[in-house]
Amino acid sequence: MSEPDDSRSLEEIEDDRWGDPPADATRLISTAYALHKRPVGELGVEELRLLISQEIGLDTLVPLALDLVERDPLAEGDFYPGDLLDALMRRVPESYWQAHEDQLARVRAVAEALDPDETFDVLYTRAAEFLRR
């Protein structure tokens, strides 16, 4: 797969127009709809974490998230240091990793390199669990 044009949105990249969120949409759903229309190059750590956690746009967003966590394993969205890495390890389905073994190797390398003295205990434990799969 070629590098996505980061000036394009998931909506454009996937050619999947969602329209407006339902009138009774939760804040999470409304946010996901808005992010689906934003250029992927403008998505920050929290936006990537949220979309990946909802399994939205994985083919486009997982490589972007991997680039971030390789530079900073503790890249932090709204929750805690390393929450983006945690989303990659816990929310990306096994079927995705099976189809993208090169990316699985990348996330495993990041998880293996975590220093227990510098890592949030829960994140370190989750990384150990991920590596045992």
Short mmCIF file of C-alpha atoms in Angstrom, two decimals:
data_model
loop_
_atom_site.label_atom_id
_atom_site.label_comp_id
_atom_site.label_asym_id
_atom_site.label_seq_id
_atom_site.Cartn_x
_atom_site.Cartn_y
_atom_site.Cartn_z
CA MET A 1 0.00 0.00 0.00
CA SER A 2 1.34 3.43 -0.87
CA GLU A 3 1.68 6.22 1.64
CA PRO A 4 -1.63 8.03 2.10
CA ASP A 5 -1.80 11.69 1.15
CA ASP A 6 -2.00 13.23 4.62
CA SER A 7 -3.94 16.20 3.24
CA ARG A 8 -6.85 13.84 2.56
CA SER A 9 -9.41 12.67 5.11
CA LEU A 10 -10.36 9.08 5.85
CA GLU A 11 -13.59 9.91 4.06
CA GLU A 12 -11.60 10.69 0.90
CA ILE A 13 -8.99 7.95 1.26
CA GLU A 14 -11.59 5.24 1.84
CA ASP A 15 -14.16 6.82 -0.50
CA ASP A 16 -16.73 6.37 2.27
CA ARG A 17 -18.95 9.37 2.95
CA TRP A 18 -20.64 9.13 6.34
CA GLY A 19 -22.68 12.32 6.15
CA ASP A 20 -23.80 13.89 9.41
CA PRO A 21 -23.97 11.93 12.66
CA PRO A 22 -27.41 10.79 13.81
CA ALA A 23 -29.36 13.40 15.78
CA ASP A 24 -29.12 11.28 18.93
CA ALA A 25 -25.41 10.49 18.51
CA THR A 26 -23.21 10.31 21.57
CA ARG A 27 -20.27 12.67 21.92
CA LEU A 28 -17.95 9.81 20.92
CA ILE A 29 -19.90 9.12 17.72
CA SER A 30 -20.13 12.83 16.83
CA THR A 31 -16.38 13.17 17.38
CA ALA A 32 -15.62 10.13 15.22
CA TYR A 33 -17.79 11.53 12.43
CA ALA A 34 -15.95 14.86 12.58
CA LEU A 35 -12.52 13.19 12.64
CA HIS A 36 -13.46 11.03 9.66
CA LYS A 37 -13.70 14.26 7.64
CA ARG A 38 -10.44 15.81 8.91
CA PRO A 39 -7.20 15.45 6.91
CA VAL A 40 -5.26 12.57 8.45
CA GLY A 41 -2.13 14.72 8.64
CA GLU A 42 -3.96 16.96 11.13
CA LEU A 43 -4.86 14.13 13.50
CA GLY A 44 -3.02 14.24 16.80
CA VAL A 45 -2.28 11.49 19.29
CA GLU A 46 -5.71 11.66 20.92
CA GLU A 47 -7.57 11.63 17.62
CA LEU A 48 -5.55 8.63 16.41
CA ARG A 49 -6.15 6.85 19.73
CA LEU A 50 -9.88 7.47 19.56
CA LEU A 51 -10.30 6.33 15.94
CA ILE A 52 -8.08 3.27 16.35
CA SER A 53 -9.92 2.33 19.54
CA GLN A 54 -13.14 2.38 17.52
CA GLU A 55 -11.47 0.36 14.73
CA ILE A 56 -11.98 3.17 12.22
CA GLY A 57 -9.57 3.61 9.32
CA LEU A 58 -7.05 1.09 10.58
CA ASP A 59 -5.31 0.60 7.22
CA THR A 60 -4.51 4.31 7.11
CA LEU A 61 -4.15 5.18 10.79
CA VAL A 62 -2.19 2.27 12.27
CA PRO A 63 0.93 3.09 10.20
CA LEU A 64 0.67 6.75 11.29
CA ALA A 65 0.30 5.72 14.92
CA LEU A 66 3.25 3.34 14.62
CA ASP A 67 5.41 6.19 13.33
CA LEU A 68 4.48 8.17 16.46
CA VAL A 69 5.00 5.41 19.02
CA GLU A 70 8.31 4.41 17.46
CA ARG A 71 9.52 7.98 18.11
CA ASP A 72 7.79 8.21 21.51
CA PRO A 73 6.36 5.00 23.00
CA LEU A 74 4.67 7.07 25.69
CA ALA A 75 2.86 9.37 23.22
CA GLU A 76 -0.15 10.51 25.21
CA GLY A 77 -3.69 11.34 24.22
CA ASP A 78 -6.23 12.36 26.85
CA PHE A 79 -5.76 9.49 29.27
CA TYR A 80 -2.20 8.51 30.23
CA PRO A 81 1.33 8.26 28.89
CA GLY A 82 1.39 5.50 26.28
CA ASP A 83 -2.36 5.40 25.65
CA LEU A 84 -1.79 5.38 21.87
CA LEU A 85 0.49 2.34 22.15
CA ASP A 86 -2.09 0.75 24.44
CA ALA A 87 -4.79 1.29 21.81
CA LEU A 88 -2.59 -0.38 19.21
CA MET A 89 -1.95 -3.37 21.45
CA ARG A 90 -5.45 -3.84 22.85
CA ARG A 91 -7.93 -2.45 20.34
CA VAL A 92 -6.54 -3.45 16.94
CA PRO A 93 -8.05 -6.84 16.08
CA GLU A 94 -5.85 -9.89 15.71
CA SER A 95 -7.13 -10.26 12.14
CA TYR A 96 -5.57 -6.88 11.29
CA TRP A 97 -2.18 -7.92 12.68
CA GLN A 98 -2.35 -11.23 10.80
CA ALA A 99 -2.85 -9.32 7.56
CA HIS A 100 -0.11 -6.78 8.39
CA GLU A 101 2.75 -8.79 9.89
CA ASP A 102 5.27 -6.03 9.15
CA GLN A 103 3.26 -3.63 11.30
CA LEU A 104 2.86 -6.26 14.01
CA ALA A 105 6.64 -6.60 14.12
CA ARG A 106 6.91 -2.83 14.57
CA VAL A 107 4.45 -2.64 17.48
CA ARG A 108 6.08 -5.69 19.09
CA ALA A 109 9.50 -3.99 18.86
CA VAL A 110 8.11 -0.90 20.61
CA ALA A 111 6.48 -3.02 23.32
CA GLU A 112 9.67 -5.04 23.85
CA ALA A 113 11.75 -1.89 24.25
CA LEU A 114 9.61 -0.43 27.06
CA ASP A 115 11.58 0.25 30.23
CA PRO A 116 9.62 -0.86 33.31
CA ASP A 117 11.21 1.94 35.35
CA GLU A 118 9.96 4.60 32.92
CA THR A 119 6.61 3.11 31.96
CA PHE A 120 3.20 3.33 33.57
CA ASP A 121 2.74 -0.05 35.37
CA VAL A 122 -0.51 -0.93 33.61
CA LEU A 123 0.96 -0.15 30.18
CA TYR A 124 4.02 -2.28 30.90
CA THR A 125 1.80 -5.17 32.03
CA ARG A 126 -0.38 -4.83 28.92
CA ALA A 127 2.72 -4.80 26.71
CA ALA A 128 3.90 -8.03 28.36
CA GLU A 129 0.47 -9.57 27.73
CA PHE A 130 0.53 -8.42 24.11
CA LEU A 131 3.95 -9.96 23.59
CA ARG A 132 2.75 -13.32 24.95
CA ARG A 133 0.02 -13.57 22.28
#
